[in-house]
PDB file of C-alpha atoms in Angstrom:
ATOM      1  CA  UNK A   1     -41.319 -10.715   7.083  1.00 37.00           C
ATOM      2  CA  UNK A   2     -39.402  -9.729  10.191  1.00 37.00           C
ATOM      3  CA  UNK A   3     -37.258 -12.420  11.796  1.00 38.00           C
ATOM      4  CA  UNK A   4     -35.049 -10.390  14.087  1.00 39.00           C
ATOM      5  CA  UNK A   5     -35.477  -8.645  17.380  1.00 38.00           C
ATOM      6  CA  UNK A   6     -36.798  -5.426  15.835  1.00 40.00           C
ATOM      7  CA  UNK A   7     -40.246  -4.098  15.138  1.00 52.00           C
ATOM      8  CA  UNK A   8     -40.331  -3.946  11.346  1.00 83.00           C
ATOM      9  CA  UNK A   9     -38.046  -2.213   8.912  1.00 94.00           C
ATOM     10  CA  UNK A  10     -35.833   0.788   9.645  1.00 97.00           C
ATOM     11  CA  UNK A  11     -35.515   3.883   7.490  1.00 98.00           C
ATOM     12  CA  UNK A  12     -32.006   3.469   6.120  1.00 98.00           C
ATOM     13  CA  UNK A  13     -29.847   6.408   5.100  1.00 98.00           C
ATOM     14  CA  UNK A  14     -29.850   6.824   1.339  1.00 98.00           C
ATOM     15  CA  UNK A  15     -28.184   8.980  -1.334  1.00 98.00           C
ATOM     16  CA  UNK A  16     -30.270   9.386  -4.491  1.00 98.00           C
ATOM     17  CA  UNK A  17     -28.781  10.833  -7.690  1.00 98.00           C
ATOM     18  CA  UNK A  18     -29.802  11.024 -11.328  1.00 98.00           C
ATOM     19  CA  UNK A  19     -32.913  11.707 -13.394  1.00 97.00           C
ATOM     20  CA  UNK A  20     -36.285  11.173 -11.713  1.00 96.00           C
ATOM     21  CA  UNK A  21     -37.537   9.157 -14.689  1.00 96.00           C
ATOM     22  CA  UNK A  22     -34.383   7.028 -15.051  1.00 97.00           C
ATOM     23  CA  UNK A  23     -34.373   3.284 -14.342  1.00 98.00           C
ATOM     24  CA  UNK A  24     -33.572   2.877 -10.635  1.00 98.00           C
ATOM     25  CA  UNK A  25     -30.430   1.004  -9.552  1.00 98.00           C
ATOM     26  CA  UNK A  26     -30.060   0.341  -5.810  1.00 99.00           C
ATOM     27  CA  UNK A  27     -26.549  -0.339  -4.464  1.00 99.00           C
ATOM     28  CA  UNK A  28     -26.090  -2.312  -1.246  1.00 98.00           C
ATOM     29  CA  UNK A  29     -22.682  -2.508   0.380  1.00 98.00           C
ATOM     30  CA  UNK A  30     -20.392  -4.872   2.214  1.00 98.00           C
ATOM     31  CA  UNK A  31     -20.301  -5.502   5.944  1.00 98.00           C
ATOM     32  CA  UNK A  32     -18.178  -2.677   7.355  1.00 98.00           C
ATOM     33  CA  UNK A  33     -18.831  -0.218   4.523  1.00 98.00           C
ATOM     34  CA  UNK A  34     -20.967   2.849   3.904  1.00 98.00           C
ATOM     35  CA  UNK A  35     -22.322   4.497   0.742  1.00 98.00           C
ATOM     36  CA  UNK A  36     -18.840   5.763  -0.180  1.00 98.00           C
ATOM     37  CA  UNK A  37     -17.691   2.288  -1.260  1.00 98.00           C
ATOM     38  CA  UNK A  38     -19.786   2.702  -4.437  1.00 98.00           C
ATOM     39  CA  UNK A  39     -18.387   6.113  -5.452  1.00 98.00           C
ATOM     40  CA  UNK A  40     -16.460   4.663  -8.448  1.00 98.00           C
ATOM     41  CA  UNK A  41     -19.738   3.410  -9.969  1.00 98.00           C
ATOM     42  CA  UNK A  42     -21.898   6.514  -9.606  1.00 98.00           C
ATOM     43  CA  UNK A  43     -20.798   8.782 -12.469  1.00 98.00           C
ATOM     44  CA  UNK A  44     -20.674   6.071 -15.166  1.00 98.00           C
ATOM     45  CA  UNK A  45     -24.262   5.069 -14.339  1.00 98.00           C
ATOM     46  CA  UNK A  46     -25.497   8.657 -14.175  1.00 98.00           C
ATOM     47  CA  UNK A  47     -23.954   9.259 -17.596  1.00 98.00           C
ATOM     48  CA  UNK A  48     -26.083   6.381 -18.948  1.00 97.00           C
ATOM     49  CA  UNK A  49     -29.281   7.881 -17.527  1.00 98.00           C
ATOM     50  CA  UNK A  50     -29.777   5.651 -14.488  1.00 98.00           C
ATOM     51  CA  UNK A  51     -31.164   6.889 -11.183  1.00 98.00           C
ATOM     52  CA  UNK A  52     -28.609   5.729  -8.632  1.00 98.00           C
ATOM     53  CA  UNK A  53     -29.664   4.937  -5.060  1.00 99.00           C
ATOM     54  CA  UNK A  54     -26.995   4.008  -2.502  1.00 98.00           C
ATOM     55  CA  UNK A  55     -27.953   3.061   1.031  1.00 98.00           C
ATOM     56  CA  UNK A  56     -26.191   2.322   4.306  1.00 98.00           C
ATOM     57  CA  UNK A  57     -27.192  -1.066   5.723  1.00 98.00           C
ATOM     58  CA  UNK A  58     -28.886  -0.811   9.134  1.00 98.00           C
ATOM     59  CA  UNK A  59     -26.235  -0.409  11.810  1.00 98.00           C
ATOM     60  CA  UNK A  60     -23.811   1.147   9.303  1.00 98.00           C
ATOM     61  CA  UNK A  61     -22.900   4.665   8.203  1.00 98.00           C
ATOM     62  CA  UNK A  62     -25.694   7.155   8.839  1.00 98.00           C
ATOM     63  CA  UNK A  63     -28.439   4.512   9.171  1.00 98.00           C
ATOM     64  CA  UNK A  64     -30.135   3.788  12.507  1.00 98.00           C
ATOM     65  CA  UNK A  65     -28.684   1.096  14.781  1.00 98.00           C
ATOM     66  CA  UNK A  66     -31.729  -0.762  16.091  1.00 96.00           C
ATOM     67  CA  UNK A  67     -31.315  -3.360  18.832  1.00 95.00           C
ATOM     68  CA  UNK A  68     -30.368  -6.792  17.516  1.00 93.00           C
ATOM     69  CA  UNK A  69     -30.462  -9.530  16.604  1.00 97.00           C
ATOM     70  CA  UNK A  70     -30.684  -8.841  12.869  1.00 97.00           C
ATOM     71  CA  UNK A  71     -31.561 -11.482  10.286  1.00 98.00           C
ATOM     72  CA  UNK A  72     -31.131 -11.359   6.515  1.00 98.00           C
ATOM     73  CA  UNK A  73     -34.903 -10.893   6.125  1.00 97.00           C
ATOM     74  CA  UNK A  74     -34.690  -7.742   8.273  1.00 97.00           C
ATOM     75  CA  UNK A  75     -32.110  -6.323   5.869  1.00 98.00           C
ATOM     76  CA  UNK A  76     -34.376  -7.253   2.958  1.00 98.00           C
ATOM     77  CA  UNK A  77     -37.357  -5.591   4.635  1.00 98.00           C
ATOM     78  CA  UNK A  78     -35.307  -2.405   4.993  1.00 98.00           C
ATOM     79  CA  UNK A  79     -34.718  -2.308   1.222  1.00 98.00           C
ATOM     80  CA  UNK A  80     -38.416  -2.922   0.499  1.00 98.00           C
ATOM     81  CA  UNK A  81     -39.229  -0.006   2.830  1.00 98.00           C
ATOM     82  CA  UNK A  82     -36.652   2.105   0.969  1.00 98.00           C
ATOM     83  CA  UNK A  83     -38.304   1.284  -2.383  1.00 98.00           C
ATOM     84  CA  UNK A  84     -41.731   2.107  -0.930  1.00 97.00           C
ATOM     85  CA  UNK A  85     -40.381   5.392   0.453  1.00 97.00           C
ATOM     86  CA  UNK A  86     -39.014   6.337  -2.967  1.00 98.00           C
ATOM     87  CA  UNK A  87     -42.217   5.120  -4.685  1.00 97.00           C
ATOM     88  CA  UNK A  88     -40.210   2.709  -6.831  1.00 98.00           C
ATOM     89  CA  UNK A  89     -42.182  -0.326  -7.992  1.00 98.00           C
ATOM     90  CA  UNK A  90     -39.188  -2.263  -9.353  1.00 98.00           C
ATOM     91  CA  UNK A  91     -35.466  -1.645  -9.173  1.00 98.00           C
ATOM     92  CA  UNK A  92     -32.248  -3.161 -10.403  1.00 98.00           C
ATOM     93  CA  UNK A  93     -30.306  -4.340  -7.351  1.00 98.00           C
ATOM     94  CA  UNK A  94     -26.503  -4.330  -7.244  1.00 99.00           C
ATOM     95  CA  UNK A  95     -24.963  -5.688  -4.067  1.00 99.00           C
ATOM     96  CA  UNK A  96     -21.537  -6.665  -2.823  1.00 98.00           C
ATOM     97  CA  UNK A  97     -21.030  -9.223  -0.063  1.00 98.00           C
ATOM     98  CA  UNK A  98     -23.738  -8.471   2.570  1.00 98.00           C
ATOM     99  CA  UNK A  99     -25.527  -6.180   0.089  1.00 98.00           C
ATOM    100  CA  UNK A 100     -25.673  -9.042  -2.415  1.00 99.00           C
ATOM    101  CA  UNK A 101     -26.877 -11.463   0.284  1.00 98.00           C
ATOM    102  CA  UNK A 102     -29.736  -8.984   0.798  1.00 98.00           C
ATOM    103  CA  UNK A 103     -30.263  -8.871  -2.976  1.00 98.00           C
ATOM    104  CA  UNK A 104     -30.577 -12.667  -3.142  1.00 98.00           C
ATOM    105  CA  UNK A 105     -33.160 -12.587  -0.350  1.00 98.00           C
ATOM    106  CA  UNK A 106     -35.169  -9.963  -2.249  1.00 98.00           C
ATOM    107  CA  UNK A 107     -34.880 -11.907  -5.499  1.00 98.00           C
ATOM    108  CA  UNK A 108     -36.333 -14.981  -3.801  1.00 98.00           C
ATOM    109  CA  UNK A 109     -38.905 -13.315  -1.518  1.00 98.00           C
ATOM    110  CA  UNK A 110     -39.990 -10.147  -3.388  1.00 98.00           C
ATOM    111  CA  UNK A 111     -39.493 -11.061  -7.056  1.00 98.00           C
ATOM    112  CA  UNK A 112     -42.031  -8.482  -8.258  1.00 98.00           C
ATOM    113  CA  UNK A 113     -39.806  -5.672  -6.916  1.00 98.00           C
ATOM    114  CA  UNK A 114     -36.580  -6.828  -8.600  1.00 98.00           C
ATOM    115  CA  UNK A 115     -35.895  -5.921 -12.243  1.00 98.00           C
ATOM    116  CA  UNK A 116     -32.442  -7.536 -12.251  1.00 98.00           C
ATOM    117  CA  UNK A 117     -29.683  -8.602  -9.857  1.00 98.00           C
ATOM    118  CA  UNK A 118     -25.931  -8.113  -9.829  1.00 99.00           C
ATOM    119  CA  UNK A 119     -24.346 -10.157  -7.036  1.00 99.00           C
ATOM    120  CA  UNK A 120     -20.707  -9.241  -6.387  1.00 99.00           C
ATOM    121  CA  UNK A 121     -18.147 -11.050  -4.222  1.00 98.00           C
ATOM    122  CA  UNK A 122     -20.722 -12.848  -2.108  1.00 98.00           C
ATOM    123  CA  UNK A 123     -22.032 -16.143  -0.798  1.00 98.00           C
ATOM    124  CA  UNK A 124     -25.404 -17.782  -0.204  1.00 98.00           C
ATOM    125  CA  UNK A 125     -24.027 -19.474   2.936  1.00 98.00           C
ATOM    126  CA  UNK A 126     -20.822 -18.149   4.464  1.00 98.00           C
ATOM    127  CA  UNK A 127     -19.421 -20.236   7.279  1.00 95.00           C
ATOM    128  CA  UNK A 128     -18.146 -21.338   9.593  1.00 96.00           C
ATOM    129  CA  UNK A 129     -20.741 -19.818  11.959  1.00 97.00           C
ATOM    130  CA  UNK A 130     -18.222 -19.703  14.810  1.00 97.00           C
ATOM    131  CA  UNK A 131     -16.058 -17.257  12.819  1.00 98.00           C
ATOM    132  CA  UNK A 132     -18.949 -14.748  12.769  1.00 98.00           C
ATOM    133  CA  UNK A 133     -19.737 -15.269  16.445  1.00 98.00           C
ATOM    134  CA  UNK A 134     -16.061 -14.686  17.283  1.00 98.00           C
ATOM    135  CA  UNK A 135     -15.848 -11.560  15.141  1.00 98.00           C
ATOM    136  CA  UNK A 136     -19.017 -10.126  16.688  1.00 98.00           C
ATOM    137  CA  UNK A 137     -17.589 -10.812  20.147  1.00 98.00           C
ATOM    138  CA  UNK A 138     -14.333  -9.040  19.238  1.00 98.00           C
ATOM    139  CA  UNK A 139     -16.183  -5.989  17.912  1.00 98.00           C
ATOM    140  CA  UNK A 140     -18.436  -5.753  20.960  1.00 98.00           C
ATOM    141  CA  UNK A 141     -15.386  -5.955  23.230  1.00 98.00           C
ATOM    142  CA  UNK A 142     -12.838  -3.855  21.317  1.00 98.00           C
ATOM    143  CA  UNK A 143     -14.758  -1.884  18.664  1.00 98.00           C
ATOM    144  CA  UNK A 144     -14.745  -1.970  14.876  1.00 98.00           C
ATOM    145  CA  UNK A 145     -11.240  -0.451  14.796  1.00 98.00           C
ATOM    146  CA  UNK A 146     -10.025  -3.855  16.030  1.00 98.00           C
ATOM    147  CA  UNK A 147     -11.147  -5.554  12.801  1.00 98.00           C
ATOM    148  CA  UNK A 148     -10.374  -2.757  10.324  1.00 98.00           C
ATOM    149  CA  UNK A 149      -6.873  -3.911   9.379  1.00 98.00           C
ATOM    150  CA  UNK A 150      -8.005  -7.492   8.748  1.00 98.00           C
ATOM    151  CA  UNK A 151     -11.043  -6.206   6.865  1.00 98.00           C
ATOM    152  CA  UNK A 152      -8.965  -4.206   4.399  1.00 98.00           C
ATOM    153  CA  UNK A 153      -6.626  -7.182   3.985  1.00 98.00           C
ATOM    154  CA  UNK A 154      -9.642  -9.127   2.668  1.00 98.00           C
ATOM    155  CA  UNK A 155     -11.015  -6.198   0.644  1.00 98.00           C
ATOM    156  CA  UNK A 156      -7.839  -5.381  -1.335  1.00 98.00           C
ATOM    157  CA  UNK A 157      -5.084  -7.450  -2.895  1.00 98.00           C
ATOM    158  CA  UNK A 158      -1.703  -6.839  -1.224  1.00 98.00           C
ATOM    159  CA  UNK A 159      -0.342  -5.337  -4.466  1.00 98.00           C
ATOM    160  CA  UNK A 160      -3.170  -2.774  -4.664  1.00 98.00           C
ATOM    161  CA  UNK A 161      -2.855  -1.835  -0.995  1.00 98.00           C
ATOM    162  CA  UNK A 162       0.880  -1.299  -1.492  1.00 98.00           C
ATOM    163  CA  UNK A 163       0.358   0.878  -4.574  1.00 98.00           C
ATOM    164  CA  UNK A 164      -2.469   2.894  -2.980  1.00 98.00           C
ATOM    165  CA  UNK A 165      -1.739   3.288   0.751  1.00 98.00           C
ATOM    166  CA  UNK A 166      -4.054   6.312   0.897  1.00 98.00           C
ATOM    167  CA  UNK A 167      -7.016   4.292  -0.382  1.00 98.00           C
ATOM    168  CA  UNK A 168      -6.250   1.425   2.002  1.00 98.00           C
ATOM    169  CA  UNK A 169      -6.196   3.963   4.863  1.00 98.00           C
ATOM    170  CA  UNK A 170      -9.508   5.453   3.681  1.00 98.00           C
ATOM    171  CA  UNK A 171     -11.132   2.005   3.738  1.00 98.00           C
ATOM    172  CA  UNK A 172      -9.662   1.182   7.163  1.00 98.00           C
ATOM    173  CA  UNK A 173     -11.190   4.390   8.518  1.00 98.00           C
ATOM    174  CA  UNK A 174     -14.526   3.456   6.879  1.00 98.00           C
ATOM    175  CA  UNK A 175     -14.647   0.139   8.747  1.00 98.00           C
ATOM    176  CA  UNK A 176     -13.518   1.737  12.013  1.00 98.00           C
ATOM    177  CA  UNK A 177     -16.355   4.297  11.748  1.00 98.00           C
ATOM    178  CA  UNK A 178     -19.104   1.641  11.653  1.00 98.00           C
ATOM    179  CA  UNK A 179     -21.063   1.459  14.936  1.00 98.00           C
ATOM    180  CA  UNK A 180     -19.842  -1.532  16.949  1.00 98.00           C
ATOM    181  CA  UNK A 181     -23.302  -2.961  17.648  1.00 98.00           C
ATOM    182  CA  UNK A 182     -24.431  -2.509  14.026  1.00 98.00           C
ATOM    183  CA  UNK A 183     -21.389  -4.378  12.709  1.00 98.00           C
ATOM    184  CA  UNK A 184     -21.723  -7.141  15.322  1.00 98.00           C
ATOM    185  CA  UNK A 185     -25.470  -7.610  14.729  1.00 98.00           C
ATOM    186  CA  UNK A 186     -24.850  -7.892  10.962  1.00 98.00           C
ATOM    187  CA  UNK A 187     -22.213 -10.565  11.696  1.00 98.00           C
ATOM    188  CA  UNK A 188     -25.045 -12.466  13.390  1.00 98.00           C
ATOM    189  CA  UNK A 189     -27.244 -12.160  10.303  1.00 98.00           C
ATOM    190  CA  UNK A 190     -24.484 -13.684   8.159  1.00 98.00           C
ATOM    191  CA  UNK A 191     -23.769 -16.362  10.779  1.00 98.00           C
ATOM    192  CA  UNK A 192     -27.365 -17.634  10.603  1.00 98.00           C
ATOM    193  CA  UNK A 193     -27.946 -17.145   6.862  1.00 98.00           C
ATOM    194  CA  UNK A 194     -28.430 -20.081   4.496  1.00 98.00           C
ATOM    195  CA  UNK A 195     -29.974 -19.139   1.137  1.00 98.00           C
ATOM    196  CA  UNK A 196     -28.743 -22.063  -0.967  1.00 98.00           C
ATOM    197  CA  UNK A 197     -32.188 -23.703  -1.199  1.00 98.00           C
ATOM    198  CA  UNK A 198     -33.845 -20.377  -2.105  1.00 98.00           C
ATOM    199  CA  UNK A 199     -31.642 -19.670  -5.144  1.00 98.00           C
ATOM    200  CA  UNK A 200     -33.833 -21.586  -7.664  1.00 98.00           C
ATOM    201  CA  UNK A 201     -36.755 -19.277  -6.742  1.00 98.00           C
ATOM    202  CA  UNK A 202     -34.917 -16.241  -8.158  1.00 98.00           C
ATOM    203  CA  UNK A 203     -36.363 -15.294 -11.551  1.00 98.00           C
ATOM    204  CA  UNK A 204     -34.689 -11.905 -12.153  1.00 98.00           C
ATOM    205  CA  UNK A 205     -31.909 -11.771 -14.768  1.00 98.00           C
ATOM    206  CA  UNK A 206     -28.806 -12.301 -12.615  1.00 98.00           C
ATOM    207  CA  UNK A 207     -25.118 -11.578 -13.069  1.00 98.00           C
ATOM    208  CA  UNK A 208     -22.695 -12.992 -10.496  1.00 99.00           C
ATOM    209  CA  UNK A 209     -19.293 -11.285 -10.345  1.00 99.00           C
ATOM    210  CA  UNK A 210     -16.409 -12.752  -8.350  1.00 98.00           C
ATOM    211  CA  UNK A 211     -12.920 -11.520  -7.580  1.00 98.00           C
ATOM    212  CA  UNK A 212     -10.286 -14.064  -8.617  1.00 98.00           C
ATOM    213  CA  UNK A 213      -8.235 -13.260  -5.504  1.00 98.00           C
ATOM    214  CA  UNK A 214     -11.101 -12.855  -3.024  1.00 98.00           C
ATOM    215  CA  UNK A 215     -10.060 -14.551   0.249  1.00 98.00           C
ATOM    216  CA  UNK A 216     -13.477 -13.983   1.894  1.00 98.00           C
ATOM    217  CA  UNK A 217     -15.769 -15.429  -0.802  1.00 98.00           C
ATOM    218  CA  UNK A 218     -13.519 -17.201  -3.336  1.00 98.00           C
ATOM    219  CA  UNK A 219     -15.236 -17.995  -6.642  1.00 98.00           C
ATOM    220  CA  UNK A 220     -14.967 -21.739  -5.983  1.00 98.00           C
ATOM    221  CA  UNK A 221     -17.598 -22.727  -3.460  1.00 97.00           C
ATOM    222  CA  UNK A 222     -19.384 -19.385  -3.442  1.00 98.00           C
ATOM    223  CA  UNK A 223     -19.969 -17.556  -6.741  1.00 98.00           C
ATOM    224  CA  UNK A 224     -20.085 -20.842  -8.676  1.00 98.00           C
ATOM    225  CA  UNK A 225     -22.798 -22.225  -6.360  1.00 98.00           C
ATOM    226  CA  UNK A 226     -24.881 -19.058  -6.721  1.00 98.00           C
ATOM    227  CA  UNK A 227     -24.556 -19.036 -10.516  1.00 98.00           C
ATOM    228  CA  UNK A 228     -25.469 -22.737 -10.664  1.00 98.00           C
ATOM    229  CA  UNK A 229     -28.439 -22.269  -8.311  1.00 98.00           C
ATOM    230  CA  UNK A 230     -30.131 -19.287  -9.975  1.00 98.00           C
ATOM    231  CA  UNK A 231     -31.798 -20.216 -13.287  1.00 98.00           C
ATOM    232  CA  UNK A 232     -30.011 -18.547 -16.211  1.00 98.00           C
ATOM    233  CA  UNK A 233     -27.462 -16.696 -14.070  1.00 98.00           C
ATOM    234  CA  UNK A 234     -24.150 -15.699 -15.631  1.00 98.00           C
ATOM    235  CA  UNK A 235     -20.798 -15.794 -13.796  1.00 98.00           C
ATOM    236  CA  UNK A 236     -17.860 -13.473 -14.454  1.00 98.00           C
ATOM    237  CA  UNK A 237     -14.552 -13.727 -12.557  1.00 98.00           C
ATOM    238  CA  UNK A 238     -12.429 -10.565 -12.488  1.00 98.00           C
ATOM    239  CA  UNK A 239      -8.649 -10.950 -12.265  1.00 98.00           C
ATOM    240  CA  UNK A 240      -6.565  -9.045  -9.694  1.00 98.00           C
ATOM    241  CA  UNK A 241      -9.607  -8.377  -7.481  1.00 98.00           C
ATOM    242  CA  UNK A 242     -10.047  -9.268  -3.822  1.00 98.00           C
ATOM    243  CA  UNK A 243     -13.297  -8.922  -1.839  1.00 98.00           C
ATOM    244  CA  UNK A 244     -14.054  -5.228  -2.532  1.00 98.00           C
ATOM    245  CA  UNK A 245     -13.633  -5.820  -6.233  1.00 98.00           C
ATOM    246  CA  UNK A 246     -15.912  -2.950  -7.271  1.00 98.00           C
ATOM    247  CA  UNK A 247     -13.480  -0.538  -5.588  1.00 98.00           C
ATOM    248  CA  UNK A 248     -10.206  -2.215  -6.563  1.00 98.00           C
ATOM    249  CA  UNK A 249     -11.163  -2.928 -10.210  1.00 98.00           C
ATOM    250  CA  UNK A 250     -13.862  -0.294 -10.800  1.00 98.00           C
ATOM    251  CA  UNK A 251     -13.587  -0.087 -14.589  1.00 98.00           C
ATOM    252  CA  UNK A 252     -14.102  -3.820 -15.035  1.00 98.00           C
ATOM    253  CA  UNK A 253     -16.878  -4.166 -12.445  1.00 98.00           C
ATOM    254  CA  UNK A 254     -18.700  -1.085 -13.751  1.00 98.00           C
ATOM    255  CA  UNK A 255     -18.447  -2.332 -17.348  1.00 98.00           C
ATOM    256  CA  UNK A 256     -19.965  -5.681 -16.365  1.00 98.00           C
ATOM    257  CA  UNK A 257     -22.700  -4.019 -14.277  1.00 98.00           C
ATOM    258  CA  UNK A 258     -23.671  -1.594 -17.078  1.00 98.00           C
ATOM    259  CA  UNK A 259     -23.670  -4.368 -19.678  1.00 98.00           C
ATOM    260  CA  UNK A 260     -26.031  -6.420 -17.501  1.00 98.00           C
ATOM    261  CA  UNK A 261     -28.335  -3.477 -16.725  1.00 98.00           C
ATOM    262  CA  UNK A 262     -28.606  -2.571 -20.386  1.00 95.00           C
ATOM    263  CA  UNK A 263     -29.409  -6.182 -21.373  1.00 93.00           C
ATOM    264  CA  UNK A 264     -31.949  -6.508 -18.573  1.00 89.00           C
TER     265      UNK A 264
END
């Protein structure tokens, strides 16, 4: 199960809200984010009776920062440990970017634990590898603050960032607060990840959501390949959304997520 330099899974920081008996929905975030990126989704799901679990990826937020390297199967093992901890047999998984990469891994490797998948603004293979190696090197040398401005430029459309400078600043500070080594080691996991051949193994009902203006994982060549690779998957492309589409266009993303959860 464990392919990285660590001994087994880590106990990731989690925030659990909602009724104990409600269907469990686990939210996994983007590289450079923490549990706060999913705040727009929490109340609408609680109002529908779901039990909402948000977690910080290892190396992010309040989660431990084990020594690297990290691989995508390490991140998947962390979520399985989280489900075991919470005594949850099966959960709906909603991920964005790195969180969705983890969701795909779980869908392929732990299908019995996955009730459904929502894969937002993500890729099954996100190259070129050198880009990730360079970004990790930058972060190790200069810190996550050095990549925060560029990160928010991918996360938000320019028009949204201009209209909401306070929210853009909030997200910049979120990236800058991520531990340098945690961010860099997760870059390595993405650098080495290739899940394209595993997609046909995913049996959970899957919704793929892309942002029409996502410069990091544009729908063409990323979301379309995932939707084509997973049997029965459905693809939705949301207008006026960049990479952090769930934050920029929360009403539309939340509507699509709830519709999928209620069908599944």
